[in-house]
Short mmCIF file of C-alpha atoms in Angstrom, two decimals:
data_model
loop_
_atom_site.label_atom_id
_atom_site.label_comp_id
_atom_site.label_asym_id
_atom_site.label_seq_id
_atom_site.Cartn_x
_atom_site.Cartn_y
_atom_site.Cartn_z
CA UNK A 1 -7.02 28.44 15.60
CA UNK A 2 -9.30 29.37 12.61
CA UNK A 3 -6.41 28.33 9.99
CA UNK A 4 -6.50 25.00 11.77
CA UNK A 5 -10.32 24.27 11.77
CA UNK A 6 -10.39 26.02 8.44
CA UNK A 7 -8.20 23.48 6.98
CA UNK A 8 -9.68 20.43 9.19
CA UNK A 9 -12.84 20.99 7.64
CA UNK A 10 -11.57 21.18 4.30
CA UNK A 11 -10.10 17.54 5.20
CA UNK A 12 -12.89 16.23 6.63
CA UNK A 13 -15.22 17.56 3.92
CA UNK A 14 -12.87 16.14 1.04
CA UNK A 15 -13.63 12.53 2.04
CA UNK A 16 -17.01 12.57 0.36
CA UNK A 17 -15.93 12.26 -3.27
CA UNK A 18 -18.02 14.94 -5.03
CA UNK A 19 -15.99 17.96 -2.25
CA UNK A 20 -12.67 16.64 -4.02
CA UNK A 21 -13.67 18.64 -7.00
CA UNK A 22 -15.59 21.26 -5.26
CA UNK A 23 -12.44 21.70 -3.70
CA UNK A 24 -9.90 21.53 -6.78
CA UNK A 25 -11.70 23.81 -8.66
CA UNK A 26 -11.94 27.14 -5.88
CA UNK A 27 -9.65 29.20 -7.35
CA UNK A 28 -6.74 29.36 -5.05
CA UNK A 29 -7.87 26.54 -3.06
CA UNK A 30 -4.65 24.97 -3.67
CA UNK A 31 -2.36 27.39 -3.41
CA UNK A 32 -3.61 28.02 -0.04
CA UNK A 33 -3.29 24.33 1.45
CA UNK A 34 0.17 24.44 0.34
CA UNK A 35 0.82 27.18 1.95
CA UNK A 36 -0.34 26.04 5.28
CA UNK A 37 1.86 22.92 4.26
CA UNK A 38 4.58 25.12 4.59
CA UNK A 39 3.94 27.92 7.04
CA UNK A 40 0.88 26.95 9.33
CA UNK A 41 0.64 28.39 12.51
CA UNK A 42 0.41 25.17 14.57
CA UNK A 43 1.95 20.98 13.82
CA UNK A 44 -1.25 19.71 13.41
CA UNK A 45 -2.54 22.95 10.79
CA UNK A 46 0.55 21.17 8.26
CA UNK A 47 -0.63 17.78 9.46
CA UNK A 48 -3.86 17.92 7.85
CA UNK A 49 -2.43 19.68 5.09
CA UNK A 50 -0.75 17.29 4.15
CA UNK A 51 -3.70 14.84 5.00
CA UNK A 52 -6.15 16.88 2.82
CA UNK A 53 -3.58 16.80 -0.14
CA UNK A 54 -3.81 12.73 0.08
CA UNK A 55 -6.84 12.64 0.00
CA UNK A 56 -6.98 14.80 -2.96
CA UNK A 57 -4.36 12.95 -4.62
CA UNK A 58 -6.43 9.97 -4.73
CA UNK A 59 -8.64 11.21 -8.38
CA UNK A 60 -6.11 10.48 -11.17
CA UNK A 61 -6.57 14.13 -12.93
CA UNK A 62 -5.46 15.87 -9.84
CA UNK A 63 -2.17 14.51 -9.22
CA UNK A 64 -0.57 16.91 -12.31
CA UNK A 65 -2.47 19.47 -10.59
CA UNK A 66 -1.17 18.94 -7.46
CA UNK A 67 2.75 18.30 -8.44
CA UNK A 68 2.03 21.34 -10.69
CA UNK A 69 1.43 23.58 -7.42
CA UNK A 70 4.74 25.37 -6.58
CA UNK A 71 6.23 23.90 -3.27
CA UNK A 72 3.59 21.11 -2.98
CA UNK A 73 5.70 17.74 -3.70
CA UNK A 74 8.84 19.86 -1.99
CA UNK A 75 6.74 20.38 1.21
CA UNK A 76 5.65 17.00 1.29
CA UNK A 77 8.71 15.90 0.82
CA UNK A 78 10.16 17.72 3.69
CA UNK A 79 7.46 16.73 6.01
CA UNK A 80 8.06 13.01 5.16
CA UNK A 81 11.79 14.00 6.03
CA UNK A 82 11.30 16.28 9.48
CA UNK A 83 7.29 16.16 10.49
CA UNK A 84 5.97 13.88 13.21
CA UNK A 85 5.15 10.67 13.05
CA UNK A 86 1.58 11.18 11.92
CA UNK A 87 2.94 13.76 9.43
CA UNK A 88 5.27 11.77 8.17
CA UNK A 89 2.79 8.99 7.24
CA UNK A 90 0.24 11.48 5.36
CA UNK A 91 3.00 12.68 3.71
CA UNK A 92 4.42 9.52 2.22
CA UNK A 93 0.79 8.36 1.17
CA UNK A 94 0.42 11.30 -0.61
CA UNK A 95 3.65 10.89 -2.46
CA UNK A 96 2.67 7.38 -3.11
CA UNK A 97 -0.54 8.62 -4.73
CA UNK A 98 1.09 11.19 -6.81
CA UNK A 99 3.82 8.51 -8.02
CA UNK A 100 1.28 6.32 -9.36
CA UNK A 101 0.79 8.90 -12.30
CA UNK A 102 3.35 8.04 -15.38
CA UNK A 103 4.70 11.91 -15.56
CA UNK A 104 5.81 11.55 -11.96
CA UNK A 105 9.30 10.72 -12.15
CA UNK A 106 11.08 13.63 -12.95
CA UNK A 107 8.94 16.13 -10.50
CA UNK A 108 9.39 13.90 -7.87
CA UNK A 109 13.43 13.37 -8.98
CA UNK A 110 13.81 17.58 -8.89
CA UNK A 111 11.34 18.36 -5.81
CA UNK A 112 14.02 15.57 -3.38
CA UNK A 113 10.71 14.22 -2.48
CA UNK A 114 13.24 10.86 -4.32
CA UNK A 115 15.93 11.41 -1.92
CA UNK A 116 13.12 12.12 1.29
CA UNK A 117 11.89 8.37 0.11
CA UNK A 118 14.99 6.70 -0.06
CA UNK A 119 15.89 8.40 3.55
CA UNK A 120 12.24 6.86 4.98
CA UNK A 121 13.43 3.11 4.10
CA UNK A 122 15.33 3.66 7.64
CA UNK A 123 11.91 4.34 9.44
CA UNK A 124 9.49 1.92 10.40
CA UNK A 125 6.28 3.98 10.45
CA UNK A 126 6.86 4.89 7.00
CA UNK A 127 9.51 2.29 5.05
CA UNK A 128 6.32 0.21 3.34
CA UNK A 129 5.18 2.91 1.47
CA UNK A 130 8.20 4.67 0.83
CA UNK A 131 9.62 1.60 -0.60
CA UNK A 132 6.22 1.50 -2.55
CA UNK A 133 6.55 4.87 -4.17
CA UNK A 134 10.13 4.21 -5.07
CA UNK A 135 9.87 1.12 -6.97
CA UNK A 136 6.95 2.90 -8.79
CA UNK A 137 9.38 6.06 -9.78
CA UNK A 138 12.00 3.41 -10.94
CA UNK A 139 10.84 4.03 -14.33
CA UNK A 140 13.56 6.68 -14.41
CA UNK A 141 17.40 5.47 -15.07
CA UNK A 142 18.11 8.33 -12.75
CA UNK A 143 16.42 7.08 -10.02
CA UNK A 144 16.82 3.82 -10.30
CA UNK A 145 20.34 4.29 -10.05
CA UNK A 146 20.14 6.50 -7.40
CA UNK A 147 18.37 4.27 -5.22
CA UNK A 148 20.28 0.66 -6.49
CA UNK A 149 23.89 2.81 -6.00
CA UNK A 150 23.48 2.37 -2.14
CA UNK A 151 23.82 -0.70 -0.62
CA UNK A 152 23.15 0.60 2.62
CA UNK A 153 19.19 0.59 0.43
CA UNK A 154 19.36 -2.14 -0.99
CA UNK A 155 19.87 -3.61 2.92
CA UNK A 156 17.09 -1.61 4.34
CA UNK A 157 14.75 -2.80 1.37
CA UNK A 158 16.25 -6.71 2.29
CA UNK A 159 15.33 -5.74 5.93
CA UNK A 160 11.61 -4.77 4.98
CA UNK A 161 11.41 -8.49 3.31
CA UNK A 162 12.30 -9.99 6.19
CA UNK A 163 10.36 -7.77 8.88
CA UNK A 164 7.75 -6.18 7.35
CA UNK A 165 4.28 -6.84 6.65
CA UNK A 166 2.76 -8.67 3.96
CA UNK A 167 2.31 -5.88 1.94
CA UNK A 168 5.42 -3.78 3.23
CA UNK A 169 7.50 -6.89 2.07
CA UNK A 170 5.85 -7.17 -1.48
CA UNK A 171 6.74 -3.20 -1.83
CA UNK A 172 10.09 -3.98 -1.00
CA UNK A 173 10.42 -6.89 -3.42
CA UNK A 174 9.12 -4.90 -6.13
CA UNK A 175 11.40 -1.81 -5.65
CA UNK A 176 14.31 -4.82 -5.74
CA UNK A 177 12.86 -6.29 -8.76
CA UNK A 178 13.00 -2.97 -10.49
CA UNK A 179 16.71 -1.92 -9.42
CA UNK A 180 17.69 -5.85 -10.89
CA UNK A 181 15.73 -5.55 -13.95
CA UNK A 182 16.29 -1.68 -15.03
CA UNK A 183 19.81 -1.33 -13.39
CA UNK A 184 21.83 -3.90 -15.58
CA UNK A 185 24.22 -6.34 -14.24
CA UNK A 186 26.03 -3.97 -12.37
CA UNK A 187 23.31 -3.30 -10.03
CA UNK A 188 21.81 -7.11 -10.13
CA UNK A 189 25.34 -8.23 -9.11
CA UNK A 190 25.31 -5.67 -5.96
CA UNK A 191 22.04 -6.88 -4.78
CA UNK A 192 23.20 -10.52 -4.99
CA UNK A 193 25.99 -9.67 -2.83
CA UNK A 194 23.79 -8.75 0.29
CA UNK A 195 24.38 -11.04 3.60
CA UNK A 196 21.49 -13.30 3.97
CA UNK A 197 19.28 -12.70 0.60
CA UNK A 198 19.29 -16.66 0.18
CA UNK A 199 17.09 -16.90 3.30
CA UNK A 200 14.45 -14.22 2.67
CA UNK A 201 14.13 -15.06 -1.29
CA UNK A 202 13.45 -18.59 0.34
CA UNK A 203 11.15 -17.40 3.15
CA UNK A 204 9.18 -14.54 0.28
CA UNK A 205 8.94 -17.68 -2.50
CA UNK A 206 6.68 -19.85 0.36
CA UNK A 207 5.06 -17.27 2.15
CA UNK A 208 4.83 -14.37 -0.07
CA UNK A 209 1.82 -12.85 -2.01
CA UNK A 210 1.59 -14.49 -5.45
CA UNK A 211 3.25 -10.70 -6.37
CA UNK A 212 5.91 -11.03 -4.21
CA UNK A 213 6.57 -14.43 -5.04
CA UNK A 214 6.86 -14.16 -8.98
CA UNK A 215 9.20 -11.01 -8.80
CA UNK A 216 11.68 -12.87 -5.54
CA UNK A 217 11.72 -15.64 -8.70
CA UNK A 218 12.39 -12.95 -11.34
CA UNK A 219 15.25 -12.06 -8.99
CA UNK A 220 16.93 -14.64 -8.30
CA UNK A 221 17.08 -15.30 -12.16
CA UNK A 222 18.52 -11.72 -12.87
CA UNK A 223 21.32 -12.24 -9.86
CA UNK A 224 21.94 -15.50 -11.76
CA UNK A 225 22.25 -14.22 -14.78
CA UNK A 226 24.50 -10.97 -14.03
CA UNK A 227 26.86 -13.54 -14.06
CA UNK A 228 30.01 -13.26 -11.40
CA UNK A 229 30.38 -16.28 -9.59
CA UNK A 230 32.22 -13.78 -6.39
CA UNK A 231 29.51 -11.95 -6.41
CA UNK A 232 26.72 -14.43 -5.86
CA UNK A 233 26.12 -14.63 -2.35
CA UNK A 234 22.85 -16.65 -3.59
CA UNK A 235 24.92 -19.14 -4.18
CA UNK A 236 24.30 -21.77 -6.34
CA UNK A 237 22.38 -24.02 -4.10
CA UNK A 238 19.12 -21.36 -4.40
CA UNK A 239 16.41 -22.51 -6.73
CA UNK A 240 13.15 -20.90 -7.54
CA UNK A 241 10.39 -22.60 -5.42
CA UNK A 242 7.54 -24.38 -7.64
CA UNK A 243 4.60 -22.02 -6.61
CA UNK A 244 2.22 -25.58 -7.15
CA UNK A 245 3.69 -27.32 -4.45
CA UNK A 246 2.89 -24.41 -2.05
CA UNK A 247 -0.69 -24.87 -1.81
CA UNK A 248 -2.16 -22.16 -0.25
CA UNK A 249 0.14 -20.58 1.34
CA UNK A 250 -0.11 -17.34 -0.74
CA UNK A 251 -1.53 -14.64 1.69
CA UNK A 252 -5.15 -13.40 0.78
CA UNK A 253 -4.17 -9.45 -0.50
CA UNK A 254 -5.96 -6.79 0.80
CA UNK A 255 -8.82 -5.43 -1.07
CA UNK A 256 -7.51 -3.26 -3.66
CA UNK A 257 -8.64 0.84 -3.86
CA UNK A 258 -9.13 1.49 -7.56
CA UNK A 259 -6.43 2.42 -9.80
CA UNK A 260 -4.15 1.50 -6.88
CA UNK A 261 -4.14 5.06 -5.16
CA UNK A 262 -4.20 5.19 -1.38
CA UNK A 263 -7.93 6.11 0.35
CA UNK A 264 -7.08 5.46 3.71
CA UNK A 265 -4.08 5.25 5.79
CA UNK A 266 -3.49 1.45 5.16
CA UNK A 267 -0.68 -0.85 3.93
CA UNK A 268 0.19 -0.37 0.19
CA UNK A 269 0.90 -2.72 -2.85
CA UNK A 270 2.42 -1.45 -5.58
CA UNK A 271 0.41 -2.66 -8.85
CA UNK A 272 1.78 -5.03 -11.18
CA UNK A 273 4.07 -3.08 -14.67
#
């Protein structure tokens, strides 16, 4: 019972900004949060453990720190993968924070925390801002072809633009957009052969943010371009909607947090390359 009000409080205390680095810079603080992470005594002890590492994760010069902790990014990781629901979502948005830093890829790549993403596309409570986090790690070859060798992701990403929420379904168009325009024409070709892409490029190009409907545009050209005719399930009949005809259809986007890290459990964007 004391580790879990010890660590509560540390939670609760590291929403006032100024505690973040009262926090970060206890010797050992760190260590310790990760190790409830890993081996607290009760659920909710690693739930806000991984809660207090999101919010930490939010100042850019702690997310080295933090993927720089032995275990952290592979505890998160497995949370995301086996934790309840509400563990699950702290965990993603705390993966999503730490992807938004550019040394990311490779620690998140080794840790699984990659693989624990690509897994969460499956699960509702969680496939927006998994889907977020990925097409922000697709900066990596590796992982971009990890993630655009599956078709069985490429179809859960095609599901979240058809089901999800404003937000969840920009995520999911950008992670798309970055498997077409990093993964060649091998990979552009396999997402053009998906079962009913026409129909949702149509639906994101009217109804879309103005994010989502520039990069459903951008791929649509790319599918075009990778250029076999068998593989176009497009088809040749899909054009690229003039955006000025729309009017204002475009979906007002939720206000942004910053430098695009995640302060509160809410729907996530992924911020324009």
């Amino acid at each position: 019972m004391a580790q879990e009000n010890a660590v509560t409080a540390l939670l609760n205390l590291s929403i006032y900004e100024p505690n973040k680095t009262r926090i970060m810079e206890q010797e050992g603080c760190l260590r310790l949060i990760v190790s409830v992470l890993k081996n607290g005594w009760t659920t909710e002890a690693k739930e806000n453990a991984a809660a207090t590492l999101f919010s930490l994760s939010v100042v850019h010069d702690y997310k080295k720190k933090i993927m720089n902790e032995p275990g952290a990014v592979e505890e998160l990781a497995s949370m995301l993968t086996r934790g309840t629901p509400r563990g699950k979502k702290d965990a993603v948005m705390a993966l999503f924070n730490l992807s938004t830093h550019p040394e990311s890829s490779s620690r998140m790549l080794e840790s699984s925390a990659v693989v624990a993403l690509i897994e969460s596309l499956r699960n509702d409570t969680v496939s927006e801002e998994a889907a977020g986090a990925l097409a922000l790690l697709m900066k990596q070859p590796t992982i971009v072809h990890l993630v655009g060798s599956s078709e069985t992701v490429i179809t859960s990403l095609v599901g979240l633009m058809r089901r999800g929420t404003p937000k969840g379904k920009e995520n999911a168009v950008s992670a798309l957009y970055e498997i077409c325009r990093r993964g060649g024409s091998t990979l552009a070709q396999r997402v053009a052969k998906i079962p009913g892409l026409n129909t949702v490029i149509q639906n994101i190009t009217l109804t879309g943010t103005k994010r989502a409907k520039k990069k459903a545009s951008l791929i649509v050209k790319m599918c075009q371009r990778s250029q076999m005719p068998s593989a176009l399930a497009l088809g040749s009949t899909l054009t690229v909607v003039d955006h000025s005809l729309v009017g204002n259809s475009t979906l007002r986007r939720a206000a942004s947090f910053g430098s695009g890290e995640l302060s509160n459990p809410v729907s996530i964007s992924v911020p324009v390359p």
